[in-house]
PDB file of C-alpha atoms in Angstrom:
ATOM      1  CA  UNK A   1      -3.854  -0.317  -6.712  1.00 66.00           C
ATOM      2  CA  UNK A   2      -7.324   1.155  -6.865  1.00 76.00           C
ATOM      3  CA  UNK A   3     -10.274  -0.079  -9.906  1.00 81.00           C
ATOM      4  CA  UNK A   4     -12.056   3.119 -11.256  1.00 81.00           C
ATOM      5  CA  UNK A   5     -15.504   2.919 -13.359  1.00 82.00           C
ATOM      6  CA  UNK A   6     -15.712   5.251 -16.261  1.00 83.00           C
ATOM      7  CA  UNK A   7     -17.774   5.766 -19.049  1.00 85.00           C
ATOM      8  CA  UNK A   8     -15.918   4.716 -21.947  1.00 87.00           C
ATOM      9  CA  UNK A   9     -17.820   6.487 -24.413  1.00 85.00           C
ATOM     10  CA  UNK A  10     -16.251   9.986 -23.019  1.00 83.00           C
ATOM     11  CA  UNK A  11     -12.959   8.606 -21.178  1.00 84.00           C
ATOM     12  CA  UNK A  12     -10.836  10.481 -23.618  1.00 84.00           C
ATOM     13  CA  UNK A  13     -12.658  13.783 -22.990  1.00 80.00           C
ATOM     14  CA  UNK A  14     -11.595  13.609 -19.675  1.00 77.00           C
ATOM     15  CA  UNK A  15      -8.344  12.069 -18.872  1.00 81.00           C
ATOM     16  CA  UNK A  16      -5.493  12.781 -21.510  1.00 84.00           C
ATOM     17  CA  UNK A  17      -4.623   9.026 -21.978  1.00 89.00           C
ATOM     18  CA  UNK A  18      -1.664   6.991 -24.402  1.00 90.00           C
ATOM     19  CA  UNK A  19      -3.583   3.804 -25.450  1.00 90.00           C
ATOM     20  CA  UNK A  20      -2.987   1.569 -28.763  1.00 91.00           C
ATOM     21  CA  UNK A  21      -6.051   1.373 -31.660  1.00 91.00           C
ATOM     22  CA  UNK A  22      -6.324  -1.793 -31.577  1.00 91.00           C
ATOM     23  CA  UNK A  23      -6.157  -1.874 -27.571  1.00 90.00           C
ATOM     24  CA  UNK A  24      -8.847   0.995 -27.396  1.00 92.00           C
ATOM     25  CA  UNK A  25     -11.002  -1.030 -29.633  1.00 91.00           C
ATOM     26  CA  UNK A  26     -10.796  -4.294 -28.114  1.00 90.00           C
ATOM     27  CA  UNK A  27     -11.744  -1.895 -24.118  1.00 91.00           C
ATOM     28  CA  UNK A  28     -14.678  -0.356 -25.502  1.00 90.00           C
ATOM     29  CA  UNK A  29     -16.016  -3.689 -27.198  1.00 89.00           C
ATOM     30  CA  UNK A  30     -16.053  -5.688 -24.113  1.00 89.00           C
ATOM     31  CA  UNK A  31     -18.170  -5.373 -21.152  1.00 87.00           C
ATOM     32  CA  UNK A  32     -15.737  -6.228 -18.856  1.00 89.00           C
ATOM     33  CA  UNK A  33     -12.725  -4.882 -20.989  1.00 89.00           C
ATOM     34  CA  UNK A  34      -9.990  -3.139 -18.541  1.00 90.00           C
ATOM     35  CA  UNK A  35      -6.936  -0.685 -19.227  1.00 90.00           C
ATOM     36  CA  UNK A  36      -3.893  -1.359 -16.738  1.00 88.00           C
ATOM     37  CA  UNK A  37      -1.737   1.702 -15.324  1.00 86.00           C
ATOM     38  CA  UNK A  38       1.387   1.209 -17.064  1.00 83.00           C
ATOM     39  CA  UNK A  39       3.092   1.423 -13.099  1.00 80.00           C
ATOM     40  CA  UNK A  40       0.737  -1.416 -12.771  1.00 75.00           C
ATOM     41  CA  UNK A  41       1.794  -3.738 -15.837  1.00 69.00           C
ATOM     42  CA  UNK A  42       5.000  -3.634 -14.595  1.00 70.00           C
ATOM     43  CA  UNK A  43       5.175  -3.699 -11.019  1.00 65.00           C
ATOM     44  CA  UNK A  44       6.418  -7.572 -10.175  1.00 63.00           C
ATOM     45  CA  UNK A  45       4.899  -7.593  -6.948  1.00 61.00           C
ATOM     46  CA  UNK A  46       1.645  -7.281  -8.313  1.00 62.00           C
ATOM     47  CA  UNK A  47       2.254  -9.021 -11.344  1.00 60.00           C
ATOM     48  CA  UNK A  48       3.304 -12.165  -9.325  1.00 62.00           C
ATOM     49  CA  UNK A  49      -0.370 -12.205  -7.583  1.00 61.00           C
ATOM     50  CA  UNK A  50      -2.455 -11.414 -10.651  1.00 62.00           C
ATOM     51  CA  UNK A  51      -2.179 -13.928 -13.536  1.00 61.00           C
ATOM     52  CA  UNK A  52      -2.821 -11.311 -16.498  1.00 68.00           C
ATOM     53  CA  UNK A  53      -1.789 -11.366 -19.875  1.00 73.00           C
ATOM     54  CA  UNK A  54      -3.160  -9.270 -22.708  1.00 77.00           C
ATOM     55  CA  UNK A  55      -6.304 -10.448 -24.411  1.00 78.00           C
ATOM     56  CA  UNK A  56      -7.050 -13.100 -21.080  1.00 79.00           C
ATOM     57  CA  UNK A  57      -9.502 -12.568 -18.949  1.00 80.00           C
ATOM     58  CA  UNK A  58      -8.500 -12.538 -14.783  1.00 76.00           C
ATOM     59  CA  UNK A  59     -10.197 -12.470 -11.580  1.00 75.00           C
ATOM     60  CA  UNK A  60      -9.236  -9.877  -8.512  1.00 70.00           C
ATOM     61  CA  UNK A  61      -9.686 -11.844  -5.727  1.00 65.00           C
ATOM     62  CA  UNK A  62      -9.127  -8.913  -3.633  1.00 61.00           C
ATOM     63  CA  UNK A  63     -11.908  -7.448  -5.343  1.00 65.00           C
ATOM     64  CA  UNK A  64     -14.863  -9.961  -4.400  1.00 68.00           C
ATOM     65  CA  UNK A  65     -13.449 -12.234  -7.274  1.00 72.00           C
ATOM     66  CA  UNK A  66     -13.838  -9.005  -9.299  1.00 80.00           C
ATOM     67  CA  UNK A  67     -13.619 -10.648 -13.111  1.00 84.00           C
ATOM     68  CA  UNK A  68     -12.210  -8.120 -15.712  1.00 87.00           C
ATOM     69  CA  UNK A  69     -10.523  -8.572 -19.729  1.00 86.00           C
ATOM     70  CA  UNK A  70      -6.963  -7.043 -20.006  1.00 87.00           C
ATOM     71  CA  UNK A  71      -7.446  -5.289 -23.397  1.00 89.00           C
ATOM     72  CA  UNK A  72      -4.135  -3.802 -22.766  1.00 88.00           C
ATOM     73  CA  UNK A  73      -2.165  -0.847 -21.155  1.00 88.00           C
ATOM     74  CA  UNK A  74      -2.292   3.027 -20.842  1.00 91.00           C
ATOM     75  CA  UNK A  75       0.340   5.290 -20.334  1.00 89.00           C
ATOM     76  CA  UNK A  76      -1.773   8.521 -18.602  1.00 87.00           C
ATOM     77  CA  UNK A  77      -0.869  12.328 -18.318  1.00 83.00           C
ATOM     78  CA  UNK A  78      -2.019  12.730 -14.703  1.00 77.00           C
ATOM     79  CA  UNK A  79       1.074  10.517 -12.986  1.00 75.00           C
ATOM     80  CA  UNK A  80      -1.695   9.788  -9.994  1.00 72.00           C
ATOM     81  CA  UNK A  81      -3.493   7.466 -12.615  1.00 79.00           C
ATOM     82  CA  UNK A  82      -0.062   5.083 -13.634  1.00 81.00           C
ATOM     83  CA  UNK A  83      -1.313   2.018 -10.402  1.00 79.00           C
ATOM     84  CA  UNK A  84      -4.848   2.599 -11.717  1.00 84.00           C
ATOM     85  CA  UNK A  85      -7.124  -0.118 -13.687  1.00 88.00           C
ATOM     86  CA  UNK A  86      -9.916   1.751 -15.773  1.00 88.00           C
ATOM     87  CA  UNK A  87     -13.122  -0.129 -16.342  1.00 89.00           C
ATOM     88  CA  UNK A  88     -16.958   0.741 -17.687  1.00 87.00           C
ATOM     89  CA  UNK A  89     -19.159   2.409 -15.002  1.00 83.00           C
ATOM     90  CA  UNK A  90     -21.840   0.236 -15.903  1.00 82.00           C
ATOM     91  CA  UNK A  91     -20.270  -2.604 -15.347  1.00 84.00           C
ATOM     92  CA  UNK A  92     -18.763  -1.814 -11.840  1.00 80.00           C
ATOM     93  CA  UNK A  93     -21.927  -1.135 -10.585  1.00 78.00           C
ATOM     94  CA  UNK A  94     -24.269  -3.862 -12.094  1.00 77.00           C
ATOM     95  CA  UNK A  95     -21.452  -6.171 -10.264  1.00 75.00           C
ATOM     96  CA  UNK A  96     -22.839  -4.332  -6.998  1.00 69.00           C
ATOM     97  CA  UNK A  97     -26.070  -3.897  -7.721  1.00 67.00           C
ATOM     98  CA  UNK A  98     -25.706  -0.252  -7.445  1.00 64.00           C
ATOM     99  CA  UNK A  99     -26.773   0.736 -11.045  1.00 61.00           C
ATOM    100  CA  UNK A 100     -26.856   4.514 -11.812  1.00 56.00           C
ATOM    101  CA  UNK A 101     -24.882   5.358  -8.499  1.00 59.00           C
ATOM    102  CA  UNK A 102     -21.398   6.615  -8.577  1.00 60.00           C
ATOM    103  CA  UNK A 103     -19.625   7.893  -5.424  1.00 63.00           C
ATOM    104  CA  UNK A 104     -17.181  10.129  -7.812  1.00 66.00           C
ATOM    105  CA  UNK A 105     -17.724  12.378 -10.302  1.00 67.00           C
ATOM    106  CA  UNK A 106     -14.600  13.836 -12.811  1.00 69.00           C
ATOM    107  CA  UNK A 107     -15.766  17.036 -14.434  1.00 72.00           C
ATOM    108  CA  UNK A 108     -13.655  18.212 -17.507  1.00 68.00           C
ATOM    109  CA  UNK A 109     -12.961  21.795 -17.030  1.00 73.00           C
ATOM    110  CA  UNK A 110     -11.372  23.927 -20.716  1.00 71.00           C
ATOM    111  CA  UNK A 111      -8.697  25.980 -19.372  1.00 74.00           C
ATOM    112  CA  UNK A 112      -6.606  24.511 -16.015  1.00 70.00           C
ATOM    113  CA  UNK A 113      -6.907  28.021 -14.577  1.00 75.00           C
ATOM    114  CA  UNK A 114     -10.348  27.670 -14.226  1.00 75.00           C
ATOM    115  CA  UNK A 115     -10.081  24.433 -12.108  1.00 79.00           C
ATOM    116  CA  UNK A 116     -10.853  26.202  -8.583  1.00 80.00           C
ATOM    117  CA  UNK A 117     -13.532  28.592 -10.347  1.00 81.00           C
ATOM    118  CA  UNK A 118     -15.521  25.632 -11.567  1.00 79.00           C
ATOM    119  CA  UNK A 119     -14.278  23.441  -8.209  1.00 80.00           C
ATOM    120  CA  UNK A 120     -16.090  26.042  -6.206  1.00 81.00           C
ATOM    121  CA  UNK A 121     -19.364  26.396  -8.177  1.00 81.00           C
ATOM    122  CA  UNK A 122     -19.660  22.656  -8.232  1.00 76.00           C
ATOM    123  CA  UNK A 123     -19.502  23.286  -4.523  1.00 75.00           C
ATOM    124  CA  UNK A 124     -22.090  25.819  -4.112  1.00 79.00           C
ATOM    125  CA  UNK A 125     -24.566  24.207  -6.212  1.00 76.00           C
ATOM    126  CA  UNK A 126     -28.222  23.567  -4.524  1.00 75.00           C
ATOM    127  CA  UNK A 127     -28.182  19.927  -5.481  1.00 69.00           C
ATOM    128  CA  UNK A 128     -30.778  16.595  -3.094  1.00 64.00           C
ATOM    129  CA  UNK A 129     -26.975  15.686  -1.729  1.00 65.00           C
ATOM    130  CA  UNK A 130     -24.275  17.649  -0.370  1.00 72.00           C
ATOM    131  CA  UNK A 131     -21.780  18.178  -2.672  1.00 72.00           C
ATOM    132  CA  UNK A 132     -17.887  18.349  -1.969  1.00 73.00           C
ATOM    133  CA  UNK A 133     -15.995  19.552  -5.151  1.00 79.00           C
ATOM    134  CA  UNK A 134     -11.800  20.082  -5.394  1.00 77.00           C
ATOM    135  CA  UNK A 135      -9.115  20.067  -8.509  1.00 76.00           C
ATOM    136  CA  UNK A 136      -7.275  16.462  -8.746  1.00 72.00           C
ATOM    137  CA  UNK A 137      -3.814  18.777  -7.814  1.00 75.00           C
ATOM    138  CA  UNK A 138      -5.999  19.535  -4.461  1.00 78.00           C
ATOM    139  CA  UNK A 139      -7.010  15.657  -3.785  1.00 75.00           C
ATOM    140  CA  UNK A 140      -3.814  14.280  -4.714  1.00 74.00           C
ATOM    141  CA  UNK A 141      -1.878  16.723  -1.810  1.00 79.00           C
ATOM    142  CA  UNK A 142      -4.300  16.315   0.247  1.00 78.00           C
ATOM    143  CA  UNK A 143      -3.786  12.386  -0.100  1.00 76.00           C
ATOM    144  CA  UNK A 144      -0.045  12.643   0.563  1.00 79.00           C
ATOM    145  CA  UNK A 145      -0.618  15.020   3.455  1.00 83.00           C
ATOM    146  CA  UNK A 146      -3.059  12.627   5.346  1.00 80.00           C
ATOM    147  CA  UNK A 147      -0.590   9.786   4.354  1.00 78.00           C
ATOM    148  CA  UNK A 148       2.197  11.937   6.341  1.00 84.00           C
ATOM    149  CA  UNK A 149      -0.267  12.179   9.103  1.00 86.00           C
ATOM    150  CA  UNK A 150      -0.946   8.734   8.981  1.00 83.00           C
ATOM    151  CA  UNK A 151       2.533   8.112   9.393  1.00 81.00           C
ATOM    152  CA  UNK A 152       3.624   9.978  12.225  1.00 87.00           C
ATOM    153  CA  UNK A 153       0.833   8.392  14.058  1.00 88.00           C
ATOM    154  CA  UNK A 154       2.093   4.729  13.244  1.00 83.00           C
ATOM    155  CA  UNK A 155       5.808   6.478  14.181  1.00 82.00           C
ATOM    156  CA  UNK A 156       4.357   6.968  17.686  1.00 88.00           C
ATOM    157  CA  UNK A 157       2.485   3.792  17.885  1.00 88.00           C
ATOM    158  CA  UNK A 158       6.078   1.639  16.971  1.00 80.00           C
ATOM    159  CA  UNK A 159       7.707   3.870  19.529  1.00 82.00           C
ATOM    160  CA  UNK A 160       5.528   2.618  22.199  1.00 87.00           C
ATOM    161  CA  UNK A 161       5.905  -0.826  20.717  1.00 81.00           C
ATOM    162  CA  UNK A 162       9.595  -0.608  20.854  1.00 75.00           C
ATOM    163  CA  UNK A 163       9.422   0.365  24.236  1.00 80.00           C
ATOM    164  CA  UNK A 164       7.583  -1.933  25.344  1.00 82.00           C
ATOM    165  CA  UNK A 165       9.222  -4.925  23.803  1.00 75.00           C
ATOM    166  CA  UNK A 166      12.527  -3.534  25.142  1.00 73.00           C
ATOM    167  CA  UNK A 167      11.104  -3.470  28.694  1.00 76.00           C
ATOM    168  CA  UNK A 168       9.446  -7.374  28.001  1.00 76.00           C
ATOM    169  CA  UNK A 169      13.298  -8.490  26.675  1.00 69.00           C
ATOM    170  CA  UNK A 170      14.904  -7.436  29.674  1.00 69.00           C
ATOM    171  CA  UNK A 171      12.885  -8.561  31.950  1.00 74.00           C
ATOM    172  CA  UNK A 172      12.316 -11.814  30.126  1.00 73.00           C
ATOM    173  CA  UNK A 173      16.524 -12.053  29.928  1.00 66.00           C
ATOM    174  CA  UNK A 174      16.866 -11.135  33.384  1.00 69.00           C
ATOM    175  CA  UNK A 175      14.454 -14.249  34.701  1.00 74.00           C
ATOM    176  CA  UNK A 176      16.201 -16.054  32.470  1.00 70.00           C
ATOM    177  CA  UNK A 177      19.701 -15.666  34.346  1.00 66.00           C
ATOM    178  CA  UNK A 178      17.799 -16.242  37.480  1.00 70.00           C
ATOM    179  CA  UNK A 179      16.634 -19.414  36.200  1.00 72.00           C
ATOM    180  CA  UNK A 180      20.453 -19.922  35.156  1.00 71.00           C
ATOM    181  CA  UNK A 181      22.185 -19.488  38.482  1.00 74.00           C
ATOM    182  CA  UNK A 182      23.484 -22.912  38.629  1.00 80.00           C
ATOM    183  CA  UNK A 183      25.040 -22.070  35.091  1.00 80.00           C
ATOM    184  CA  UNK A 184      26.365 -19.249  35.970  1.00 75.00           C
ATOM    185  CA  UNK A 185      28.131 -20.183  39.264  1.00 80.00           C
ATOM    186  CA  UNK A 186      29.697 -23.237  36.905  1.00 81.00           C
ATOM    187  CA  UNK A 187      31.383 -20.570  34.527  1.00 80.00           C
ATOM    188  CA  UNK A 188      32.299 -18.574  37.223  1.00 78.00           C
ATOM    189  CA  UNK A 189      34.322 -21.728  39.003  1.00 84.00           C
ATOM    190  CA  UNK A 190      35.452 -22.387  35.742  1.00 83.00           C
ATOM    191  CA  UNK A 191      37.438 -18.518  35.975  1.00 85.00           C
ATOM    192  CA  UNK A 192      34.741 -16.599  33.922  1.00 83.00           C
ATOM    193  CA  UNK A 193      34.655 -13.176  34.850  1.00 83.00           C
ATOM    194  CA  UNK A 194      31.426 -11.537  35.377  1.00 80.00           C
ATOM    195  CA  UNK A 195      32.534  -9.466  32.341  1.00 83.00           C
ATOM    196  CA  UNK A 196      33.038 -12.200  30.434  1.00 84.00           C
ATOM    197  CA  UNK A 197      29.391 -13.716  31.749  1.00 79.00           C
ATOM    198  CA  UNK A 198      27.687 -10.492  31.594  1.00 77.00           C
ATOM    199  CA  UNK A 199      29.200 -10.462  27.283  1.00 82.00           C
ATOM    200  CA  UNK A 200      27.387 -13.662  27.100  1.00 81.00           C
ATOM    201  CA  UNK A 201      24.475 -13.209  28.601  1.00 77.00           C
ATOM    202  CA  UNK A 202      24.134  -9.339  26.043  1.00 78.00           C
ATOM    203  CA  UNK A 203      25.554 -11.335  22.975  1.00 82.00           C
ATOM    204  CA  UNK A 204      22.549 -13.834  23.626  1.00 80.00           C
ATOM    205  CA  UNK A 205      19.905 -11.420  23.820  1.00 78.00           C
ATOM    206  CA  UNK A 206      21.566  -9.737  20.560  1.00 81.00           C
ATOM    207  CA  UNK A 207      21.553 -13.007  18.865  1.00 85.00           C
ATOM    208  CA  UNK A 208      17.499 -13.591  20.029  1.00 81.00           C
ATOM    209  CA  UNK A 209      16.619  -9.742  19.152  1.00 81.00           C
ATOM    210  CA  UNK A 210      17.950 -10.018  15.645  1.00 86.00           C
ATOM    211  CA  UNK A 211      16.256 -13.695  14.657  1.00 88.00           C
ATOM    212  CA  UNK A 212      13.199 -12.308  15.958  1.00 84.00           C
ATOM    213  CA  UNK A 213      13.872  -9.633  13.798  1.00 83.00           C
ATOM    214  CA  UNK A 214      14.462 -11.072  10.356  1.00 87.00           C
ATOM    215  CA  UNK A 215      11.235 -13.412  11.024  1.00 89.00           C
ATOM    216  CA  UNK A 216       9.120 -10.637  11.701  1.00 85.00           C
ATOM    217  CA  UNK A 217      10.279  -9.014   8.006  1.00 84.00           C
ATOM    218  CA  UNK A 218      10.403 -12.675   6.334  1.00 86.00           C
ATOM    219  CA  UNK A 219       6.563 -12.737   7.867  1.00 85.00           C
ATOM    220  CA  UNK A 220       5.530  -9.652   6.866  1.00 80.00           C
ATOM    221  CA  UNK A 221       7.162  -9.972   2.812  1.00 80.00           C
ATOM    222  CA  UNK A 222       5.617 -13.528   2.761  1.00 81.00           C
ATOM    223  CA  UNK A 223       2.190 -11.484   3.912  1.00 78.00           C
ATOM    224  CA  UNK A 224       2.495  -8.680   1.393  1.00 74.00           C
ATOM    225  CA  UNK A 225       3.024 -11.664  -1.381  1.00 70.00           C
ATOM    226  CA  UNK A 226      -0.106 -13.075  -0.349  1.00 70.00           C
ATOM    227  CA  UNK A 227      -1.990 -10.340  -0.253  1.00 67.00           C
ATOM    228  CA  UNK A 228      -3.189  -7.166  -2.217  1.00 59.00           C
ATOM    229  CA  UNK A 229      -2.103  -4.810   0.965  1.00 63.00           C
ATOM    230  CA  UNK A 230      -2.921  -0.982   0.132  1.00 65.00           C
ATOM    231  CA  UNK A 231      -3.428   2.126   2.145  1.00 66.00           C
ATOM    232  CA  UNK A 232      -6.102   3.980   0.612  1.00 63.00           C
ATOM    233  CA  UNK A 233      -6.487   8.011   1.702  1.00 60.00           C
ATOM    234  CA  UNK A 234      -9.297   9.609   0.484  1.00 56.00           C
ATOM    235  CA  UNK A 235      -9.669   8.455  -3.640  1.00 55.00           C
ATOM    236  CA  UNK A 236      -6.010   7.531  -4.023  1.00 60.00           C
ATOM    237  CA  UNK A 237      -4.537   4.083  -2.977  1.00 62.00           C
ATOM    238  CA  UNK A 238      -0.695   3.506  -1.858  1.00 66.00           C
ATOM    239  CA  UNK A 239       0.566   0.077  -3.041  1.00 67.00           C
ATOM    240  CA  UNK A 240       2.112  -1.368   0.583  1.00 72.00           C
ATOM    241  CA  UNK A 241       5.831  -2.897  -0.258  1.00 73.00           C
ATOM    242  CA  UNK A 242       8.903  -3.846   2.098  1.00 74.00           C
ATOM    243  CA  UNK A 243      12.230  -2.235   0.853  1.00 77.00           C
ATOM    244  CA  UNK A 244      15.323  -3.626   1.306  1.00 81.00           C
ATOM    245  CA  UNK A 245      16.252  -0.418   3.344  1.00 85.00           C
ATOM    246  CA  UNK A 246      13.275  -0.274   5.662  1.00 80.00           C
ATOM    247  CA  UNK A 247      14.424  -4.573   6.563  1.00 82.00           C
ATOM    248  CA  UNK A 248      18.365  -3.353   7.471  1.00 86.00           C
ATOM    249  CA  UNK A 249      16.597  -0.694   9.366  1.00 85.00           C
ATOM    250  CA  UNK A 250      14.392  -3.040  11.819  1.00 82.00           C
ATOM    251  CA  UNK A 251      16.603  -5.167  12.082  1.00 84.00           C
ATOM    252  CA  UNK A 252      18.832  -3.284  13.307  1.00 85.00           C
ATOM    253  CA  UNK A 253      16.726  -1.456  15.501  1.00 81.00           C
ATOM    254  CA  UNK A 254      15.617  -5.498  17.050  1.00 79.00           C
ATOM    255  CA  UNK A 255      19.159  -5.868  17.373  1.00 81.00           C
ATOM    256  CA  UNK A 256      20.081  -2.708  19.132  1.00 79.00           C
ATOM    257  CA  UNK A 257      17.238  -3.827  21.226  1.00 75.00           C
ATOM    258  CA  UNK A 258      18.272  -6.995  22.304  1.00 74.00           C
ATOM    259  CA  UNK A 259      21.723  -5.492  23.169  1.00 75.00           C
ATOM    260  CA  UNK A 260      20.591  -3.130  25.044  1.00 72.00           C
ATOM    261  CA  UNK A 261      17.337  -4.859  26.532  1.00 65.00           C
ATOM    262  CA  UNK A 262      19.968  -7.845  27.805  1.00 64.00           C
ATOM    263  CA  UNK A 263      22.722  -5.457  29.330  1.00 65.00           C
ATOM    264  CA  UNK A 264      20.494  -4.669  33.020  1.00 55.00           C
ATOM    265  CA  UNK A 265      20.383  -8.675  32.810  1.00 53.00           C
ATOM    266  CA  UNK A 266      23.906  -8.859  32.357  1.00 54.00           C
TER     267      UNK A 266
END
């Protein structure tokens, strides 16, 4: 979810928007007055956190208690703008004391096939700062590719993890049947076969592995609740979310690793 100032006065000049009259009127009349990505309206996640109805005012207090007026929705052409809430320039930045500076600039361009032409000018101007100027196509990929990046790198980094935690459960399991001799030499007067001990000792460490497991994604939902968690690449933010798939598949993975972690043990 990502807040963007614009001035209202030429919004419509340059981003193709769907918006109600009487919503439109009701943004432009208030200072604070917002427009809510339609992805945005109805994501529940979000919609749990926020306390928003139309024609309330609420506070983002992920935003520095960030107050804004829901005047309503908009349903935008660009499908990069659906998680985005549109506000007035002026008011962003009187809220941070940063009045006539913007960090962004959107420049409407007549034809689409002269995006790069005029993307490239822009960038060759002599202008007090240096200028960096691309199409929204151009930011947008180049968003997703650093968010690939991004991930491969956190692939590596939960590789190690993994690892390392499967290293840590079996020696942890194997002091633990140290510790346990006295156990052990009980079940194996009692006929147990070191088969039968060694299934114990792995079906322990399974059972361990996979509570740890489902806590970890219990801790981490209960977080993301909590919390307004995005990953933001260059001007575009990615909403953070657990899916049902991505909780089978650690724990599965913390199960596997308890099995396996508690087998040298066993």
């Amino acid at each position: 979810m990502k807040i963007v100032g614009i001035d209202k006065k030429r919004l419509r000049e340059f981003l193709e928007i769907e918006v109600a009259p009487d919503v439109w009127e009701e943004f432009t009349a208030r200072r604070n007055g917002a427009l809510l990505g339609i992805d945005i309206a109805a994501d529940e996640d979000i919609t749990s956190r926020y306390v928003w109805r139309q024609g309330s005012e609420f506070v983002m207090a992920d935003f520095g208690d960030l107050s804004l007026y829901m005047a309503g929705t908009f349903v935008p052409k660009d499908p990069t703008l659906r998680s985005v809430i549109i506000t007035g320039d002026r008011f962003l930045q009187e809220v941070d004391n940063r009045r006539g500076v913007a960090n962004q600039l959107i420049v409407s361009v007549r034809h689409h096939d002269d995006s790069e032409r005029v993307s490239t000018a822009i960038g060759a101007m002599d202008a007090p700062v240096k200028l960096h100027a691309e199409t929204m196509q151009a930011a947008f990929d180049q968003a997703v590719a650093d968010l690939d990046e991004m991930l491969r790198y956190a692939g590596h980094v939960i590789l190690a993890v993994g690892i390392v935690i499967f290293v840590g459960l079996a020696n942890a399991t194997s002091m633990s049947v140290r510790d346990r001799r006295r156990e052990v030499g009980v079940l194996r007067a009692l006929g147990f076969t070191r088969r039968r001990i060694a299934s114990l000792i792995a079906g322990e460490s399974l059972l361990l592995a996979t509570l740890g497991g489902l806590l970890g994604c219990v801790g981490a939902w209960a977080a993301l609740q909590v919390s307004n968690v995005s990953v933001s690449v260059g001007s575009y933010a990615f909403p953070v979310t657990v899916a049902v798939t991505l909780v089978a598949i650690a724990v599965g993975i913390s199960a596997l690793v308890g099995l396996v972690g508690g087998l040298p043990a066993g």
